[in-house]
Amino acid sequence: MSVSSTRALGLGLIMALTASACTPLRSHQGYVVDVDLVNSIQPGVDNRQSVLQTLGTPTITSQFGGGDWYYVARDSRNLGYTLPHPVSQITLQVSFDQAGNVTTIRRAGIDQVADISPYGKTTPTLGRQRGFFQDLFGNIGAVGAPGAGGGQGGGMGGGRTRP
């Protein structure tokens, strides 16, 4: 091979790699929604066991009260090495009463997705801003301070003076 053909081959390879980095990557996360199965669940007719057999294990269950199951499906897309962003999302909420019967079925879409931005490496809190050394040495001198609940006197004589 000549030098010019080697350069052309190398340039073509670099262009192919560059172009492949710009192709959109699509991904699916969570529950695979089957519309017929979802529509077969009826409030007042189905119970926890029939929903479990029809839709399978929920993505998320409510921790308090235990009355809701959530089935979440999300389609995302990203270009190259960028972070993926949701293109569509379906959230199916199945609510149960105390007896375990289906009471309501709600559907939500991408409009219910909240976009949050974490604040650096710390979580902002109310109160004093203290540094490492203030936390380490901040209690020096606080022992035996008024209102600290310490005993009277202190020292080996039990608080008595000698004549």
PDB file of C-alpha atoms in Angstrom:
ATOM      1  CA  MET A   1       0.000   0.000   0.000  1.00  0.00           C
ATOM      2  CA  SER A   2       1.147   3.459  -0.755  1.00  0.00           C
ATOM      3  CA  VAL A   3       1.365   6.254   1.787  1.00  0.00           C
ATOM      4  CA  SER A   4      -1.584   8.124   0.259  1.00  0.00           C
ATOM      5  CA  SER A   5      -3.856   5.062   0.372  1.00  0.00           C
ATOM      6  CA  THR A   6      -2.844   4.407   4.001  1.00  0.00           C
ATOM      7  CA  ARG A   7      -3.684   8.022   4.888  1.00  0.00           C
ATOM      8  CA  ALA A   8      -6.999   7.770   3.063  1.00  0.00           C
ATOM      9  CA  LEU A   9      -7.844   4.548   4.902  1.00  0.00           C
ATOM     10  CA  GLY A  10      -6.895   6.111   8.268  1.00  0.00           C
ATOM     11  CA  LEU A  11      -8.924   9.247   7.518  1.00  0.00           C
ATOM     12  CA  GLY A  12     -11.918   7.122   6.525  1.00  0.00           C
ATOM     13  CA  LEU A  13     -11.627   5.099   9.727  1.00  0.00           C
ATOM     14  CA  ILE A  14     -11.489   8.259  11.848  1.00  0.00           C
ATOM     15  CA  MET A  15     -14.529   9.701  10.052  1.00  0.00           C
ATOM     16  CA  ALA A  16     -16.473   6.467  10.577  1.00  0.00           C
ATOM     17  CA  LEU A  17     -15.688   6.450  14.300  1.00  0.00           C
ATOM     18  CA  THR A  18     -16.631  10.118  14.615  1.00  0.00           C
ATOM     19  CA  ALA A  19     -19.928   9.593  12.798  1.00  0.00           C
ATOM     20  CA  SER A  20     -20.794   6.558  14.921  1.00  0.00           C
ATOM     21  CA  ALA A  21     -20.349   8.605  18.102  1.00  0.00           C
ATOM     22  CA  CYS A  22     -23.127  10.948  16.924  1.00  0.00           C
ATOM     23  CA  THR A  23     -25.768   8.298  16.334  1.00  0.00           C
ATOM     24  CA  PRO A  24     -28.572   8.340  18.878  1.00  0.00           C
ATOM     25  CA  LEU A  25     -28.630   5.488  21.362  1.00  0.00           C
ATOM     26  CA  ARG A  26     -32.068   4.387  22.481  1.00  0.00           C
ATOM     27  CA  SER A  27     -32.779   2.405  25.613  1.00  0.00           C
ATOM     28  CA  HIS A  28     -35.800   1.023  27.424  1.00  0.00           C
ATOM     29  CA  GLN A  29     -35.921   0.663  31.194  1.00  0.00           C
ATOM     30  CA  GLY A  30     -38.518  -0.958  33.398  1.00  0.00           C
ATOM     31  CA  TYR A  31     -41.799  -2.622  32.636  1.00  0.00           C
ATOM     32  CA  VAL A  32     -42.692  -3.675  29.084  1.00  0.00           C
ATOM     33  CA  VAL A  33     -46.244  -2.414  28.632  1.00  0.00           C
ATOM     34  CA  ASP A  34     -48.755  -4.700  26.937  1.00  0.00           C
ATOM     35  CA  VAL A  35     -51.849  -2.555  26.327  1.00  0.00           C
ATOM     36  CA  ASP A  36     -54.225  -5.533  26.139  1.00  0.00           C
ATOM     37  CA  LEU A  37     -53.060  -6.872  29.506  1.00  0.00           C
ATOM     38  CA  VAL A  38     -53.246  -3.453  31.151  1.00  0.00           C
ATOM     39  CA  ASN A  39     -56.770  -2.878  29.800  1.00  0.00           C
ATOM     40  CA  SER A  40     -57.891  -6.285  31.118  1.00  0.00           C
ATOM     41  CA  ILE A  41     -57.427  -5.162  34.750  1.00  0.00           C
ATOM     42  CA  GLN A  42     -60.794  -3.931  36.054  1.00  0.00           C
ATOM     43  CA  PRO A  43     -61.507  -2.083  39.334  1.00  0.00           C
ATOM     44  CA  GLY A  44     -63.850  -4.039  41.585  1.00  0.00           C
ATOM     45  CA  VAL A  45     -63.209  -7.276  39.652  1.00  0.00           C
ATOM     46  CA  ASP A  46     -59.498  -7.990  40.037  1.00  0.00           C
ATOM     47  CA  ASN A  47     -57.457  -8.432  43.217  1.00  0.00           C
ATOM     48  CA  ARG A  48     -53.736  -8.493  44.086  1.00  0.00           C
ATOM     49  CA  GLN A  49     -53.278 -12.095  42.983  1.00  0.00           C
ATOM     50  CA  SER A  50     -54.981 -11.619  39.595  1.00  0.00           C
ATOM     51  CA  VAL A  51     -52.997  -8.410  38.932  1.00  0.00           C
ATOM     52  CA  LEU A  52     -49.792 -10.224  39.838  1.00  0.00           C
ATOM     53  CA  GLN A  53     -50.643 -13.049  37.430  1.00  0.00           C
ATOM     54  CA  THR A  54     -51.662 -10.649  34.640  1.00  0.00           C
ATOM     55  CA  LEU A  55     -49.064  -7.866  34.862  1.00  0.00           C
ATOM     56  CA  GLY A  56     -46.302  -9.539  36.855  1.00  0.00           C
ATOM     57  CA  THR A  57     -44.253  -8.121  39.710  1.00  0.00           C
ATOM     58  CA  PRO A  58     -44.603  -4.332  40.056  1.00  0.00           C
ATOM     59  CA  THR A  59     -41.642  -2.025  39.563  1.00  0.00           C
ATOM     60  CA  ILE A  60     -42.324  -0.210  42.858  1.00  0.00           C
ATOM     61  CA  THR A  61     -44.737  -0.832  45.731  1.00  0.00           C
ATOM     62  CA  SER A  62     -45.852   1.832  48.168  1.00  0.00           C
ATOM     63  CA  GLN A  63     -43.989   1.578  51.459  1.00  0.00           C
ATOM     64  CA  PHE A  64     -46.635   3.192  53.649  1.00  0.00           C
ATOM     65  CA  GLY A  65     -50.155   1.859  53.602  1.00  0.00           C
ATOM     66  CA  GLY A  66     -49.325  -0.872  51.069  1.00  0.00           C
ATOM     67  CA  GLY A  67     -52.230   0.024  48.822  1.00  0.00           C
ATOM     68  CA  ASP A  68     -50.474   0.964  45.565  1.00  0.00           C
ATOM     69  CA  TRP A  69     -48.405  -0.860  42.978  1.00  0.00           C
ATOM     70  CA  TYR A  70     -46.491   1.043  40.288  1.00  0.00           C
ATOM     71  CA  TYR A  71     -45.427  -0.265  36.885  1.00  0.00           C
ATOM     72  CA  VAL A  72     -42.926   2.140  35.288  1.00  0.00           C
ATOM     73  CA  ALA A  73     -41.661   2.036  31.688  1.00  0.00           C
ATOM     74  CA  ARG A  74     -39.204   4.618  30.323  1.00  0.00           C
ATOM     75  CA  ASP A  75     -37.676   5.125  26.903  1.00  0.00           C
ATOM     76  CA  SER A  76     -34.495   7.218  26.858  1.00  0.00           C
ATOM     77  CA  ARG A  77     -32.168   8.572  24.211  1.00  0.00           C
ATOM     78  CA  ASN A  78     -28.659   9.997  24.222  1.00  0.00           C
ATOM     79  CA  LEU A  79     -26.056  11.031  21.703  1.00  0.00           C
ATOM     80  CA  GLY A  80     -22.535   9.697  22.047  1.00  0.00           C
ATOM     81  CA  TYR A  81     -21.342  10.053  25.600  1.00  0.00           C
ATOM     82  CA  THR A  82     -23.995  12.485  26.837  1.00  0.00           C
ATOM     83  CA  LEU A  83     -26.328  11.613  29.673  1.00  0.00           C
ATOM     84  CA  PRO A  84     -29.567   9.935  28.588  1.00  0.00           C
ATOM     85  CA  HIS A  85     -32.766  11.942  28.797  1.00  0.00           C
ATOM     86  CA  PRO A  86     -36.283  10.468  28.870  1.00  0.00           C
ATOM     87  CA  VAL A  87     -38.245  10.611  25.630  1.00  0.00           C
ATOM     88  CA  SER A  88     -41.375   8.899  26.944  1.00  0.00           C
ATOM     89  CA  GLN A  89     -42.498   7.382  30.201  1.00  0.00           C
ATOM     90  CA  ILE A  90     -45.592   5.493  31.247  1.00  0.00           C
ATOM     91  CA  THR A  91     -46.428   5.026  34.912  1.00  0.00           C
ATOM     92  CA  LEU A  92     -49.299   2.705  35.733  1.00  0.00           C
ATOM     93  CA  GLN A  93     -50.581   2.992  39.318  1.00  0.00           C
ATOM     94  CA  VAL A  94     -52.846   0.211  40.576  1.00  0.00           C
ATOM     95  CA  SER A  95     -54.495   0.993  43.935  1.00  0.00           C
ATOM     96  CA  PHE A  96     -55.951  -1.638  46.244  1.00  0.00           C
ATOM     97  CA  ASP A  97     -58.315  -1.456  49.209  1.00  0.00           C
ATOM     98  CA  GLN A  98     -57.736  -3.174  52.575  1.00  0.00           C
ATOM     99  CA  ALA A  99     -59.254  -6.424  51.258  1.00  0.00           C
ATOM    100  CA  GLY A 100     -56.813  -6.467  48.325  1.00  0.00           C
ATOM    101  CA  ASN A 101     -59.289  -5.584  45.575  1.00  0.00           C
ATOM    102  CA  VAL A 102     -58.407  -3.127  42.800  1.00  0.00           C
ATOM    103  CA  THR A 103     -60.001   0.283  43.426  1.00  0.00           C
ATOM    104  CA  THR A 104     -58.414   2.531  40.777  1.00  0.00           C
ATOM    105  CA  ILE A 105     -55.999   2.394  37.882  1.00  0.00           C
ATOM    106  CA  ARG A 106     -54.189   5.611  36.941  1.00  0.00           C
ATOM    107  CA  ARG A 107     -51.857   6.301  34.045  1.00  0.00           C
ATOM    108  CA  ALA A 108     -49.285   9.093  33.955  1.00  0.00           C
ATOM    109  CA  GLY A 109     -46.849  10.118  31.266  1.00  0.00           C
ATOM    110  CA  ILE A 110     -43.639  12.046  30.769  1.00  0.00           C
ATOM    111  CA  ASP A 111     -45.318  15.242  32.029  1.00  0.00           C
ATOM    112  CA  GLN A 112     -45.122  13.860  35.581  1.00  0.00           C
ATOM    113  CA  VAL A 113     -41.330  13.379  35.480  1.00  0.00           C
ATOM    114  CA  ALA A 114     -39.492  15.815  37.762  1.00  0.00           C
ATOM    115  CA  ASP A 115     -36.072  17.017  36.664  1.00  0.00           C
ATOM    116  CA  ILE A 116     -33.861  17.587  39.689  1.00  0.00           C
ATOM    117  CA  SER A 117     -30.337  18.926  39.839  1.00  0.00           C
ATOM    118  CA  PRO A 118     -28.339  17.855  42.889  1.00  0.00           C
ATOM    119  CA  TYR A 119     -26.465  20.651  44.605  1.00  0.00           C
ATOM    120  CA  GLY A 120     -22.790  19.758  44.281  1.00  0.00           C
ATOM    121  CA  LYS A 121     -21.422  17.307  46.832  1.00  0.00           C
ATOM    122  CA  THR A 122     -23.360  18.666  49.805  1.00  0.00           C
ATOM    123  CA  THR A 123     -26.997  18.976  50.714  1.00  0.00           C
ATOM    124  CA  PRO A 124     -27.981  22.470  51.815  1.00  0.00           C
ATOM    125  CA  THR A 125     -29.377  22.521  55.367  1.00  0.00           C
ATOM    126  CA  LEU A 126     -30.598  25.128  57.773  1.00  0.00           C
ATOM    127  CA  GLY A 127     -28.416  25.996  60.749  1.00  0.00           C
ATOM    128  CA  ARG A 128     -24.813  26.901  61.376  1.00  0.00           C
ATOM    129  CA  GLN A 129     -22.074  26.438  58.834  1.00  0.00           C
ATOM    130  CA  ARG A 130     -19.251  24.720  60.694  1.00  0.00           C
ATOM    131  CA  GLY A 131     -15.919  23.590  59.363  1.00  0.00           C
ATOM    132  CA  PHE A 132     -13.878  20.504  60.185  1.00  0.00           C
ATOM    133  CA  PHE A 133     -11.859  22.113  62.997  1.00  0.00           C
ATOM    134  CA  GLN A 134     -14.946  23.725  64.523  1.00  0.00           C
ATOM    135  CA  ASP A 135     -16.576  20.298  64.714  1.00  0.00           C
ATOM    136  CA  LEU A 136     -13.390  18.738  66.091  1.00  0.00           C
ATOM    137  CA  PHE A 137     -12.535  21.345  68.730  1.00  0.00           C
ATOM    138  CA  GLY A 138     -15.895  23.043  69.227  1.00  0.00           C
ATOM    139  CA  ASN A 139     -16.684  21.382  72.553  1.00  0.00           C
ATOM    140  CA  ILE A 140     -13.478  22.444  74.310  1.00  0.00           C
ATOM    141  CA  GLY A 141     -14.466  24.497  77.324  1.00  0.00           C
ATOM    142  CA  ALA A 142     -18.105  23.397  77.161  1.00  0.00           C
ATOM    143  CA  VAL A 143     -17.657  20.765  79.906  1.00  0.00           C
ATOM    144  CA  GLY A 144     -18.811  22.156  83.230  1.00  0.00           C
ATOM    145  CA  ALA A 145     -20.240  25.256  81.620  1.00  0.00           C
ATOM    146  CA  PRO A 146     -23.327  26.808  83.252  1.00  0.00           C
ATOM    147  CA  GLY A 147     -26.458  24.923  82.238  1.00  0.00           C
ATOM    148  CA  ALA A 148     -24.502  21.907  80.976  1.00  0.00           C
ATOM    149  CA  GLY A 149     -25.798  19.709  83.802  1.00  0.00           C
ATOM    150  CA  GLY A 150     -22.387  19.035  85.335  1.00  0.00           C
ATOM    151  CA  GLY A 151     -21.818  18.448  89.056  1.00  0.00           C
ATOM    152  CA  GLN A 152     -20.883  21.068  91.594  1.00  0.00           C
ATOM    153  CA  GLY A 153     -17.234  21.766  92.287  1.00  0.00           C
ATOM    154  CA  GLY A 154     -15.130  19.162  90.581  1.00  0.00           C
ATOM    155  CA  GLY A 155     -11.672  18.234  91.744  1.00  0.00           C
ATOM    156  CA  MET A 156     -10.544  15.740  94.311  1.00  0.00           C
ATOM    157  CA  GLY A 157     -11.666  17.401  97.496  1.00  0.00           C
ATOM    158  CA  GLY A 158     -15.363  16.995  96.769  1.00  0.00           C
ATOM    159  CA  GLY A 159     -15.734  20.740  96.723  1.00  0.00           C
ATOM    160  CA  ARG A 160     -14.502  21.308 100.332  1.00  0.00           C
ATOM    161  CA  THR A 161     -11.678  23.645 101.243  1.00  0.00           C
ATOM    162  CA  ARG A 162      -9.113  22.863 103.906  1.00  0.00           C
ATOM    163  CA  PRO A 163      -8.675  25.111 106.910  1.00  0.00           C
TER     164      PRO A 163
END
